[in-house]
Amino acid sequence: MPTEQELASRERLSCEIEVTPAFYDIDVMEIVYHGNYVRYLELARSALLAQFDYDYPRMRDSGYGWPVVDMRLKYVRPALFGQKLTIRATITEWENRLRIDYVMRDAATGHKVNTAHTIQVAVDIQTKEMCFVCPPVLWERLGVQP
């Protein structure tokens, strides 16, 4: 069972956004096309990183690229045209890689629609070398210890 401090830290390292699938997100089966969930995750990830003033331009300016090297999605139930969805993105690892976990829910009912996670690694922009430990700039921005 997580402690109150762990719960508070998790909340601080989270962000929630709302999206509404548009007509162009729908496939022939009249549900959100599975590839569009990736775009929704990107919106949540971008909002989360912006909270720490470490969005993609800031990452680049700090000398690091952060490519996604792994992404896993689990589709629980379909999302529909016009259905309001909430997406909670939470940073769960930051020592050697940046892992963000996601939970997508129907905004009205709270029913889970999708769970996912992405893993990003720091790459030195100058040398193109992958860093095996996240650079201190990430820890500083997040206000966490390695």
Short mmCIF file of N, CA, C and O in Angstrom, two decimals:
data_model
loop_
_atom_site.label_atom_id
_atom_site.label_comp_id
_atom_site.label_asym_id
_atom_site.label_seq_id
_atom_site.Cartn_x
_atom_site.Cartn_y
_atom_site.Cartn_z
N MET A 1 0.84 -1.19 0.00
CA MET A 1 0.00 0.00 0.00
C MET A 1 0.88 1.25 0.00
O MET A 1 1.76 1.39 0.85
N PRO A 2 0.68 2.16 -0.97
CA PRO A 2 1.52 3.37 -1.03
C PRO A 2 1.29 4.28 0.18
O PRO A 2 0.18 4.40 0.69
N THR A 3 2.36 4.94 0.59
CA THR A 3 2.27 5.89 1.69
C THR A 3 1.63 7.18 1.19
O THR A 3 1.52 7.41 -0.02
N GLU A 4 1.26 8.05 2.12
CA GLU A 4 0.69 9.35 1.74
C GLU A 4 1.69 10.15 0.93
O GLU A 4 1.33 10.84 -0.02
N GLN A 5 2.97 10.07 1.32
CA GLN A 5 4.02 10.80 0.60
C GLN A 5 4.16 10.28 -0.83
O GLN A 5 4.28 11.06 -1.77
N GLU A 6 4.09 8.96 -1.01
CA GLU A 6 4.17 8.38 -2.35
C GLU A 6 2.97 8.79 -3.19
O GLU A 6 3.11 9.11 -4.37
N LEU A 7 1.80 8.81 -2.58
CA LEU A 7 0.59 9.23 -3.31
C LEU A 7 0.69 10.70 -3.71
O LEU A 7 0.32 11.06 -4.84
N ALA A 8 1.18 11.55 -2.82
CA ALA A 8 1.33 12.98 -3.12
C ALA A 8 2.34 13.18 -4.24
O ALA A 8 2.14 14.00 -5.15
N SER A 9 3.44 12.42 -4.20
CA SER A 9 4.47 12.52 -5.24
C SER A 9 3.90 12.08 -6.58
O SER A 9 4.13 12.72 -7.61
N ARG A 10 3.16 10.99 -6.58
CA ARG A 10 2.55 10.48 -7.82
C ARG A 10 1.59 11.52 -8.40
O ARG A 10 1.56 11.73 -9.61
N GLU A 11 0.82 12.16 -7.54
CA GLU A 11 -0.13 13.18 -7.99
C GLU A 11 0.62 14.36 -8.61
O GLU A 11 0.22 14.89 -9.64
N ARG A 12 1.73 14.75 -8.00
CA ARG A 12 2.52 15.87 -8.50
C ARG A 12 3.15 15.55 -9.86
O ARG A 12 3.36 16.43 -10.69
N LEU A 13 3.43 14.28 -10.09
CA LEU A 13 4.06 13.85 -11.34
C LEU A 13 3.02 13.40 -12.37
O LEU A 13 3.33 12.67 -13.30
N SER A 14 1.77 13.87 -12.21
CA SER A 14 0.68 13.50 -13.10
C SER A 14 0.05 14.72 -13.75
O SER A 14 0.16 15.84 -13.26
N CYS A 15 -0.63 14.44 -14.83
CA CYS A 15 -1.39 15.47 -15.53
C CYS A 15 -2.59 14.79 -16.16
O CYS A 15 -2.50 13.65 -16.62
N GLU A 16 -3.72 15.47 -16.17
CA GLU A 16 -4.91 14.91 -16.80
C GLU A 16 -5.43 15.88 -17.84
O GLU A 16 -5.52 17.08 -17.57
N ILE A 17 -5.73 15.35 -19.02
CA ILE A 17 -6.31 16.16 -20.09
C ILE A 17 -7.61 15.52 -20.54
O ILE A 17 -7.89 14.37 -20.20
N GLU A 18 -8.38 16.27 -21.32
CA GLU A 18 -9.60 15.73 -21.89
C GLU A 18 -9.52 15.86 -23.41
O GLU A 18 -9.05 16.89 -23.92
N VAL A 19 -9.91 14.82 -24.10
CA VAL A 19 -9.99 14.85 -25.57
C VAL A 19 -11.37 14.34 -25.98
O VAL A 19 -11.99 13.57 -25.25
N THR A 20 -11.81 14.79 -27.15
CA THR A 20 -13.06 14.32 -27.71
C THR A 20 -12.78 13.85 -29.14
O THR A 20 -12.41 14.67 -29.98
N PRO A 21 -12.90 12.56 -29.39
CA PRO A 21 -12.63 12.06 -30.74
C PRO A 21 -13.50 12.75 -31.79
O PRO A 21 -14.72 12.88 -31.62
N ALA A 22 -12.82 13.20 -32.83
CA ALA A 22 -13.51 13.86 -33.94
C ALA A 22 -13.90 12.84 -35.00
O ALA A 22 -13.46 11.69 -34.96
N PHE A 23 -14.70 13.26 -35.96
CA PHE A 23 -15.16 12.37 -37.01
C PHE A 23 -13.99 11.71 -37.75
O PHE A 23 -14.03 10.53 -38.06
N TYR A 24 -12.93 12.47 -38.00
CA TYR A 24 -11.79 11.92 -38.75
C TYR A 24 -10.98 10.89 -37.94
O TYR A 24 -10.10 10.24 -38.48
N ASP A 25 -11.28 10.72 -36.65
CA ASP A 25 -10.62 9.71 -35.82
C ASP A 25 -11.31 8.35 -35.90
O ASP A 25 -10.80 7.36 -35.37
N ILE A 26 -12.47 8.28 -36.55
CA ILE A 26 -13.32 7.09 -36.53
C ILE A 26 -13.01 6.21 -37.75
O ILE A 26 -12.76 6.69 -38.85
N ASP A 27 -13.05 4.88 -37.53
CA ASP A 27 -12.81 3.94 -38.63
C ASP A 27 -14.13 3.41 -39.18
O ASP A 27 -15.21 3.82 -38.74
N VAL A 28 -14.05 2.48 -40.10
CA VAL A 28 -15.23 1.93 -40.75
C VAL A 28 -16.14 1.19 -39.76
O VAL A 28 -17.34 1.01 -40.02
N MET A 29 -15.60 0.75 -38.63
CA MET A 29 -16.40 0.06 -37.61
C MET A 29 -17.11 1.06 -36.68
O MET A 29 -17.76 0.67 -35.72
N GLU A 30 -16.95 2.36 -36.97
CA GLU A 30 -17.58 3.45 -36.23
C GLU A 30 -17.06 3.59 -34.81
O GLU A 30 -17.78 4.01 -33.89
N ILE A 31 -15.79 3.23 -34.61
CA ILE A 31 -15.10 3.45 -33.34
C ILE A 31 -13.78 4.15 -33.65
O ILE A 31 -13.36 4.23 -34.80
N VAL A 32 -13.14 4.67 -32.61
CA VAL A 32 -11.85 5.33 -32.81
C VAL A 32 -10.85 4.32 -33.35
O VAL A 32 -10.67 3.24 -32.79
N TYR A 33 -10.22 4.67 -34.47
CA TYR A 33 -9.18 3.83 -35.07
C TYR A 33 -8.05 3.66 -34.06
O TYR A 33 -7.63 4.62 -33.42
N HIS A 34 -7.55 2.44 -33.93
CA HIS A 34 -6.58 2.12 -32.87
C HIS A 34 -5.33 3.00 -32.92
O HIS A 34 -4.76 3.33 -31.90
N GLY A 35 -4.89 3.40 -34.09
CA GLY A 35 -3.69 4.23 -34.20
C GLY A 35 -3.86 5.63 -33.63
O GLY A 35 -2.88 6.28 -33.25
N ASN A 36 -5.10 6.11 -33.53
CA ASN A 36 -5.33 7.46 -33.01
C ASN A 36 -5.10 7.56 -31.50
O ASN A 36 -4.86 8.64 -30.98
N TYR A 37 -5.14 6.44 -30.80
CA TYR A 37 -4.86 6.46 -29.36
C TYR A 37 -3.44 6.97 -29.10
O TYR A 37 -3.19 7.65 -28.11
N VAL A 38 -2.53 6.64 -29.99
CA VAL A 38 -1.14 7.08 -29.85
C VAL A 38 -1.08 8.61 -29.86
O VAL A 38 -0.36 9.22 -29.07
N ARG A 39 -1.85 9.23 -30.72
CA ARG A 39 -1.90 10.70 -30.78
C ARG A 39 -2.46 11.28 -29.48
O ARG A 39 -1.96 12.28 -28.96
N TYR A 40 -3.47 10.63 -28.91
CA TYR A 40 -4.04 11.09 -27.65
C TYR A 40 -3.00 11.00 -26.53
O TYR A 40 -2.90 11.88 -25.68
N LEU A 41 -2.23 9.91 -26.53
CA LEU A 41 -1.16 9.77 -25.52
C LEU A 41 -0.14 10.88 -25.67
O LEU A 41 0.36 11.43 -24.67
N GLU A 42 0.21 11.22 -26.90
CA GLU A 42 1.18 12.30 -27.15
C GLU A 42 0.67 13.62 -26.60
O GLU A 42 1.43 14.40 -26.02
N LEU A 43 -0.62 13.89 -26.76
CA LEU A 43 -1.19 15.12 -26.21
C LEU A 43 -1.04 15.15 -24.69
O LEU A 43 -0.68 16.17 -24.10
N ALA A 44 -1.32 14.02 -24.04
CA ALA A 44 -1.20 13.94 -22.58
C ALA A 44 0.26 14.06 -22.15
O ALA A 44 0.57 14.76 -21.18
N ARG A 45 1.17 13.39 -22.87
CA ARG A 45 2.59 13.45 -22.52
C ARG A 45 3.12 14.88 -22.67
O ARG A 45 3.85 15.37 -21.81
N SER A 46 2.73 15.55 -23.73
CA SER A 46 3.17 16.93 -23.96
C SER A 46 2.67 17.85 -22.85
O SER A 46 3.41 18.72 -22.37
N ALA A 47 1.42 17.69 -22.44
CA ALA A 47 0.86 18.51 -21.36
C ALA A 47 1.60 18.24 -20.06
O ALA A 47 1.90 19.16 -19.29
N LEU A 48 1.90 16.97 -19.79
CA LEU A 48 2.62 16.60 -18.57
C LEU A 48 4.00 17.23 -18.54
O LEU A 48 4.40 17.86 -17.54
N LEU A 49 4.75 17.10 -19.61
CA LEU A 49 6.11 17.65 -19.65
C LEU A 49 6.10 19.17 -19.58
O LEU A 49 6.99 19.78 -18.98
N ALA A 50 5.10 19.80 -20.17
CA ALA A 50 4.98 21.26 -20.11
C ALA A 50 4.80 21.75 -18.68
O ALA A 50 5.26 22.85 -18.33
N GLN A 51 4.16 20.95 -17.83
CA GLN A 51 4.00 21.32 -16.41
C GLN A 51 5.34 21.56 -15.73
O GLN A 51 5.43 22.33 -14.78
N PHE A 52 6.38 20.88 -16.22
CA PHE A 52 7.71 20.97 -15.62
C PHE A 52 8.64 21.86 -16.45
O PHE A 52 9.84 21.86 -16.24
N ASP A 53 8.05 22.60 -17.39
CA ASP A 53 8.82 23.47 -18.28
C ASP A 53 9.95 22.67 -18.95
O ASP A 53 11.07 23.12 -19.08
N TYR A 54 9.59 21.43 -19.34
CA TYR A 54 10.55 20.57 -20.02
C TYR A 54 9.86 19.88 -21.19
O TYR A 54 9.89 18.67 -21.35
N ASP A 55 9.22 20.73 -22.02
CA ASP A 55 8.58 20.21 -23.22
C ASP A 55 9.66 19.90 -24.26
O ASP A 55 10.85 20.04 -24.00
N TYR A 56 9.27 19.46 -25.43
CA TYR A 56 10.26 19.02 -26.42
C TYR A 56 11.24 20.11 -26.84
O TYR A 56 12.44 19.84 -26.94
N PRO A 57 10.82 21.36 -27.06
CA PRO A 57 11.83 22.39 -27.37
C PRO A 57 12.81 22.61 -26.22
O PRO A 57 14.01 22.79 -26.45
N ARG A 58 12.34 22.55 -24.97
CA ARG A 58 13.24 22.71 -23.80
C ARG A 58 14.20 21.52 -23.70
O ARG A 58 15.35 21.68 -23.32
N MET A 59 13.70 20.33 -24.00
CA MET A 59 14.58 19.15 -24.01
C MET A 59 15.71 19.36 -25.01
O MET A 59 16.88 19.16 -24.70
N ARG A 60 15.33 19.76 -26.21
CA ARG A 60 16.33 20.01 -27.25
C ARG A 60 17.32 21.07 -26.81
O ARG A 60 18.54 20.91 -26.95
N ASP A 61 16.80 22.16 -26.24
CA ASP A 61 17.67 23.24 -25.78
C ASP A 61 18.62 22.80 -24.67
O ASP A 61 19.69 23.37 -24.50
N SER A 62 18.22 21.77 -23.90
CA SER A 62 19.08 21.28 -22.83
C SER A 62 20.15 20.32 -23.35
O SER A 62 20.98 19.84 -22.59
N GLY A 63 20.08 20.02 -24.66
CA GLY A 63 21.10 19.18 -25.27
C GLY A 63 20.73 17.72 -25.42
O GLY A 63 21.58 16.90 -25.78
N TYR A 64 19.45 17.40 -25.18
CA TYR A 64 19.03 16.00 -25.23
C TYR A 64 17.79 15.82 -26.09
O TYR A 64 16.86 16.62 -26.04
N GLY A 65 17.80 14.75 -26.87
CA GLY A 65 16.61 14.27 -27.53
C GLY A 65 16.05 13.17 -26.66
O GLY A 65 16.79 12.52 -25.92
N TRP A 66 14.78 12.93 -26.70
CA TRP A 66 14.13 11.92 -25.88
C TRP A 66 13.21 11.06 -26.73
O TRP A 66 11.99 11.13 -26.62
N PRO A 67 13.77 10.20 -27.61
CA PRO A 67 12.90 9.38 -28.44
C PRO A 67 12.14 8.34 -27.64
O PRO A 67 12.63 7.83 -26.63
N VAL A 68 10.94 8.05 -28.09
CA VAL A 68 10.17 6.95 -27.53
C VAL A 68 10.79 5.67 -28.08
O VAL A 68 10.88 5.49 -29.30
N VAL A 69 11.22 4.77 -27.18
CA VAL A 69 11.84 3.51 -27.61
C VAL A 69 10.94 2.31 -27.35
O VAL A 69 11.21 1.22 -27.83
N ASP A 70 9.87 2.52 -26.58
CA ASP A 70 8.93 1.43 -26.32
C ASP A 70 7.58 2.05 -26.01
O ASP A 70 7.50 3.07 -25.32
N MET A 71 6.54 1.41 -26.53
CA MET A 71 5.17 1.87 -26.28
C MET A 71 4.28 0.64 -26.21
O MET A 71 4.34 -0.22 -27.08
N ARG A 72 3.49 0.57 -25.15
CA ARG A 72 2.55 -0.55 -24.99
C ARG A 72 1.17 0.02 -24.74
O ARG A 72 1.01 0.93 -23.93
N LEU A 73 0.20 -0.52 -25.42
CA LEU A 73 -1.18 -0.09 -25.24
C LEU A 73 -2.06 -1.32 -25.03
O LEU A 73 -1.85 -2.36 -25.66
N LYS A 74 -3.02 -1.18 -24.13
CA LYS A 74 -4.01 -2.23 -23.93
C LYS A 74 -5.39 -1.60 -24.13
O LYS A 74 -5.78 -0.67 -23.42
N TYR A 75 -6.09 -2.12 -25.11
CA TYR A 75 -7.42 -1.60 -25.44
C TYR A 75 -8.44 -2.36 -24.61
O TYR A 75 -8.58 -3.56 -24.73
N VAL A 76 -9.15 -1.63 -23.75
CA VAL A 76 -10.10 -2.25 -22.83
C VAL A 76 -11.51 -2.20 -23.41
O VAL A 76 -12.24 -3.18 -23.37
N ARG A 77 -11.89 -1.05 -23.93
CA ARG A 77 -13.19 -0.91 -24.59
C ARG A 77 -13.06 0.19 -25.63
O ARG A 77 -12.18 1.04 -25.52
N PRO A 78 -13.91 0.19 -26.64
CA PRO A 78 -13.76 1.17 -27.73
C PRO A 78 -14.16 2.58 -27.31
O PRO A 78 -15.05 2.77 -26.47
N ALA A 79 -13.48 3.53 -27.91
CA ALA A 79 -13.87 4.93 -27.78
C ALA A 79 -14.69 5.29 -29.03
O ALA A 79 -14.46 4.74 -30.11
N LEU A 80 -15.62 6.20 -28.86
CA LEU A 80 -16.57 6.53 -29.91
C LEU A 80 -16.48 7.99 -30.33
O LEU A 80 -16.00 8.84 -29.55
N PHE A 81 -16.99 8.29 -31.50
CA PHE A 81 -17.08 9.66 -31.98
C PHE A 81 -17.81 10.52 -30.95
O PHE A 81 -18.88 10.16 -30.45
N GLY A 82 -17.21 11.65 -30.60
CA GLY A 82 -17.85 12.60 -29.69
C GLY A 82 -17.80 12.24 -28.22
O GLY A 82 -18.25 13.03 -27.38
N GLN A 83 -17.26 11.07 -27.88
CA GLN A 83 -17.19 10.65 -26.48
C GLN A 83 -16.05 11.39 -25.79
O GLN A 83 -14.91 11.32 -26.20
N LYS A 84 -16.36 12.10 -24.72
CA LYS A 84 -15.31 12.79 -23.99
C LYS A 84 -14.47 11.77 -23.21
O LYS A 84 -15.01 10.92 -22.51
N LEU A 85 -13.15 11.89 -23.37
CA LEU A 85 -12.21 11.00 -22.70
C LEU A 85 -11.26 11.80 -21.83
O LEU A 85 -10.85 12.90 -22.21
N THR A 86 -10.94 11.27 -20.66
CA THR A 86 -9.88 11.86 -19.85
C THR A 86 -8.67 10.93 -19.95
O THR A 86 -8.82 9.71 -19.94
N ILE A 87 -7.51 11.56 -20.04
CA ILE A 87 -6.27 10.79 -20.10
C ILE A 87 -5.36 11.31 -19.00
O ILE A 87 -5.03 12.49 -18.96
N ARG A 88 -5.02 10.41 -18.08
CA ARG A 88 -4.08 10.74 -17.00
C ARG A 88 -2.74 10.15 -17.36
O ARG A 88 -2.61 8.95 -17.60
N ALA A 89 -1.73 11.03 -17.41
CA ALA A 89 -0.35 10.62 -17.67
C ALA A 89 0.44 10.83 -16.38
O ALA A 89 0.33 11.88 -15.75
N THR A 90 1.21 9.82 -15.99
CA THR A 90 1.98 9.87 -14.75
C THR A 90 3.40 9.39 -15.00
O THR A 90 3.60 8.32 -15.56
N ILE A 91 4.37 10.19 -14.57
CA ILE A 91 5.77 9.79 -14.66
C ILE A 91 6.02 8.79 -13.55
O ILE A 91 5.81 9.09 -12.37
N THR A 92 6.48 7.59 -13.92
CA THR A 92 6.71 6.54 -12.92
C THR A 92 8.17 6.12 -12.82
O THR A 92 8.53 5.43 -11.87
N GLU A 93 8.99 6.49 -13.78
CA GLU A 93 10.43 6.21 -13.72
C GLU A 93 11.18 7.38 -14.32
O GLU A 93 10.73 7.97 -15.30
N TRP A 94 12.34 7.70 -13.73
CA TRP A 94 13.14 8.81 -14.23
C TRP A 94 14.63 8.63 -14.00
O TRP A 94 15.42 9.48 -14.36
N GLU A 95 15.04 7.51 -13.42
CA GLU A 95 16.46 7.32 -13.12
C GLU A 95 17.28 7.02 -14.38
O GLU A 95 18.23 7.73 -14.69
N ASN A 96 16.94 5.96 -15.09
CA ASN A 96 17.69 5.53 -16.26
C ASN A 96 16.92 5.72 -17.56
O ASN A 96 17.50 5.62 -18.63
N ARG A 97 15.66 5.97 -17.42
CA ARG A 97 14.79 6.19 -18.57
C ARG A 97 13.58 6.95 -18.07
O ARG A 97 13.34 7.05 -16.86
N LEU A 98 12.83 7.50 -18.98
CA LEU A 98 11.61 8.24 -18.63
C LEU A 98 10.43 7.35 -19.01
O LEU A 98 10.19 7.10 -20.19
N ARG A 99 9.74 6.86 -17.99
CA ARG A 99 8.55 6.04 -18.24
C ARG A 99 7.32 6.83 -17.81
O ARG A 99 7.28 7.40 -16.71
N ILE A 100 6.34 6.85 -18.70
CA ILE A 100 5.08 7.52 -18.42
C ILE A 100 3.97 6.50 -18.59
O ILE A 100 3.89 5.82 -19.62
N ASP A 101 3.14 6.36 -17.55
CA ASP A 101 1.99 5.47 -17.58
C ASP A 101 0.74 6.30 -17.86
O ASP A 101 0.62 7.44 -17.39
N TYR A 102 -0.20 5.71 -18.59
CA TYR A 102 -1.41 6.41 -19.00
C TYR A 102 -2.64 5.57 -18.66
O TYR A 102 -2.62 4.35 -18.78
N VAL A 103 -3.70 6.26 -18.27
CA VAL A 103 -5.01 5.63 -18.12
C VAL A 103 -6.01 6.54 -18.83
O VAL A 103 -6.11 7.73 -18.52
N MET A 104 -6.71 5.96 -19.79
CA MET A 104 -7.72 6.69 -20.55
C MET A 104 -9.09 6.20 -20.09
O MET A 104 -9.33 4.99 -20.03
N ARG A 105 -9.97 7.14 -19.74
CA ARG A 105 -11.30 6.79 -19.23
C ARG A 105 -12.39 7.58 -19.94
O ARG A 105 -12.14 8.69 -20.43
N ASP A 106 -13.57 7.02 -19.94
CA ASP A 106 -14.75 7.75 -20.38
C ASP A 106 -14.98 8.85 -19.34
O ASP A 106 -15.09 8.55 -18.14
N ALA A 107 -15.04 10.08 -19.77
CA ALA A 107 -15.17 11.20 -18.83
C ALA A 107 -16.48 11.17 -18.05
O ALA A 107 -16.53 11.58 -16.89
N ALA A 108 -17.53 10.68 -18.67
CA ALA A 108 -18.84 10.68 -18.01
C ALA A 108 -18.99 9.54 -17.01
O ALA A 108 -19.55 9.73 -15.93
N THR A 109 -18.51 8.36 -17.35
CA THR A 109 -18.75 7.18 -16.50
C THR A 109 -17.53 6.76 -15.68
O THR A 109 -17.67 6.02 -14.70
N GLY A 110 -16.34 7.18 -16.11
CA GLY A 110 -15.12 6.73 -15.44
C GLY A 110 -14.66 5.36 -15.90
O GLY A 110 -13.63 4.87 -15.42
N HIS A 111 -15.38 4.73 -16.80
CA HIS A 111 -14.99 3.41 -17.30
C HIS A 111 -13.65 3.50 -18.03
O HIS A 111 -13.44 4.41 -18.84
N LYS A 112 -12.79 2.54 -17.77
CA LYS A 112 -11.49 2.49 -18.41
C LYS A 112 -11.65 2.12 -19.88
O LYS A 112 -12.38 1.19 -20.22
N VAL A 113 -10.96 2.88 -20.74
CA VAL A 113 -10.99 2.65 -22.17
C VAL A 113 -9.65 2.05 -22.65
O VAL A 113 -9.63 1.17 -23.49
N ASN A 114 -8.55 2.53 -22.07
CA ASN A 114 -7.23 2.13 -22.54
C ASN A 114 -6.22 2.37 -21.43
O ASN A 114 -6.35 3.31 -20.65
N THR A 115 -5.23 1.50 -21.35
CA THR A 115 -4.06 1.75 -20.50
C THR A 115 -2.84 1.65 -21.40
O THR A 115 -2.86 0.93 -22.42
N ALA A 116 -1.80 2.36 -21.04
CA ALA A 116 -0.61 2.37 -21.88
C ALA A 116 0.59 2.83 -21.07
O ALA A 116 0.44 3.34 -19.96
N HIS A 117 1.75 2.63 -21.65
CA HIS A 117 2.96 3.28 -21.13
C HIS A 117 3.92 3.52 -22.28
O HIS A 117 3.86 2.84 -23.31
N THR A 118 4.72 4.55 -22.11
CA THR A 118 5.79 4.85 -23.06
C THR A 118 7.09 4.92 -22.29
O THR A 118 7.11 5.26 -21.11
N ILE A 119 8.17 4.56 -22.98
CA ILE A 119 9.51 4.67 -22.42
C ILE A 119 10.34 5.50 -23.38
O ILE A 119 10.37 5.23 -24.59
N GLN A 120 10.98 6.52 -22.82
CA GLN A 120 11.87 7.38 -23.59
C GLN A 120 13.25 7.32 -22.96
O GLN A 120 13.37 7.14 -21.75
N VAL A 121 14.27 7.48 -23.79
CA VAL A 121 15.64 7.53 -23.28
C VAL A 121 16.27 8.83 -23.73
O VAL A 121 15.92 9.38 -24.78
N ALA A 122 17.21 9.31 -22.93
CA ALA A 122 17.94 10.52 -23.28
C ALA A 122 19.03 10.18 -24.29
O ALA A 122 19.75 9.20 -24.13
N VAL A 123 19.12 11.00 -25.32
CA VAL A 123 20.17 10.87 -26.32
C VAL A 123 20.86 12.23 -26.43
O VAL A 123 20.21 13.25 -26.64
N ASP A 124 22.18 12.23 -26.25
CA ASP A 124 22.97 13.45 -26.37
C ASP A 124 22.87 13.92 -27.82
O ASP A 124 23.23 13.19 -28.75
N ILE A 125 22.37 15.12 -28.04
CA ILE A 125 22.15 15.63 -29.39
C ILE A 125 23.48 15.78 -30.15
O ILE A 125 23.54 15.48 -31.34
N GLN A 126 24.54 16.19 -29.47
CA GLN A 126 25.83 16.38 -30.13
C GLN A 126 26.45 15.07 -30.58
O GLN A 126 26.88 14.94 -31.71
N THR A 127 26.51 14.10 -29.67
CA THR A 127 27.22 12.84 -29.97
C THR A 127 26.31 11.76 -30.53
O THR A 127 26.80 10.76 -31.03
N LYS A 128 24.99 11.95 -30.40
CA LYS A 128 23.99 10.95 -30.80
C LYS A 128 24.09 9.68 -29.96
O LYS A 128 23.59 8.63 -30.34
N GLU A 129 24.74 9.76 -28.81
CA GLU A 129 24.90 8.61 -27.92
C GLU A 129 23.76 8.56 -26.91
O GLU A 129 23.35 9.59 -26.36
N MET A 130 23.27 7.35 -26.67
CA MET A 130 22.24 7.16 -25.66
C MET A 130 22.86 7.26 -24.28
O MET A 130 23.96 6.75 -24.05
N CYS A 131 22.19 7.94 -23.38
CA CYS A 131 22.64 8.07 -22.00
C CYS A 131 22.07 6.89 -21.20
O CYS A 131 20.89 6.59 -21.32
N PHE A 132 22.88 6.26 -20.40
CA PHE A 132 22.41 5.12 -19.62
C PHE A 132 21.86 5.53 -18.26
O PHE A 132 21.30 4.73 -17.54
N VAL A 133 22.03 6.80 -17.94
CA VAL A 133 21.43 7.40 -16.76
C VAL A 133 20.80 8.70 -17.24
O VAL A 133 21.41 9.43 -18.04
N CYS A 134 19.61 9.00 -16.79
CA CYS A 134 18.97 10.24 -17.22
C CYS A 134 19.80 11.43 -16.78
O CYS A 134 20.36 11.44 -15.67
N PRO A 135 19.90 12.45 -17.60
CA PRO A 135 20.70 13.62 -17.24
C PRO A 135 20.09 14.38 -16.07
O PRO A 135 18.86 14.39 -15.90
N PRO A 136 20.93 15.01 -15.26
CA PRO A 136 20.45 15.75 -14.10
C PRO A 136 19.39 16.81 -14.41
O PRO A 136 18.56 17.11 -13.57
N VAL A 137 19.40 17.35 -15.63
CA VAL A 137 18.40 18.37 -15.97
C VAL A 137 16.99 17.81 -15.81
O VAL A 137 16.08 18.53 -15.38
N LEU A 138 16.78 16.53 -16.11
CA LEU A 138 15.44 15.94 -15.94
C LEU A 138 15.06 15.92 -14.47
O LEU A 138 13.96 16.33 -14.10
N TRP A 139 15.97 15.47 -13.63
CA TRP A 139 15.69 15.39 -12.19
C TRP A 139 15.41 16.78 -11.62
O TRP A 139 14.52 16.96 -10.80
N GLU A 140 16.19 17.77 -12.08
CA GLU A 140 15.98 19.15 -11.61
C GLU A 140 14.59 19.64 -12.00
O GLU A 140 13.89 20.24 -11.18
N ARG A 141 14.21 19.42 -13.25
CA ARG A 141 12.89 19.87 -13.72
C ARG A 141 11.76 19.18 -12.96
O ARG A 141 10.77 19.83 -12.65
N LEU A 142 11.93 17.89 -12.71
CA LEU A 142 10.87 17.14 -12.01
C LEU A 142 10.89 17.39 -10.52
O LEU A 142 9.92 17.09 -9.83
N GLY A 143 12.00 17.89 -9.99
CA GLY A 143 12.12 18.09 -8.54
C GLY A 143 12.21 16.78 -7.79
O GLY A 143 11.67 16.63 -6.70
N VAL A 144 12.93 15.82 -8.39
CA VAL A 144 13.09 14.49 -7.79
C VAL A 144 14.57 14.16 -7.66
O VAL A 144 15.42 14.80 -8.26
N GLN A 145 14.83 13.12 -6.91
CA GLN A 145 16.20 12.63 -6.76
C GLN A 145 16.37 11.40 -7.63
O GLN A 145 15.44 10.65 -7.84
N PRO A 146 17.61 11.17 -8.10
CA PRO A 146 17.87 9.97 -8.90
C PRO A 146 17.74 8.70 -8.07
O PRO A 146 17.76 8.72 -6.88
#
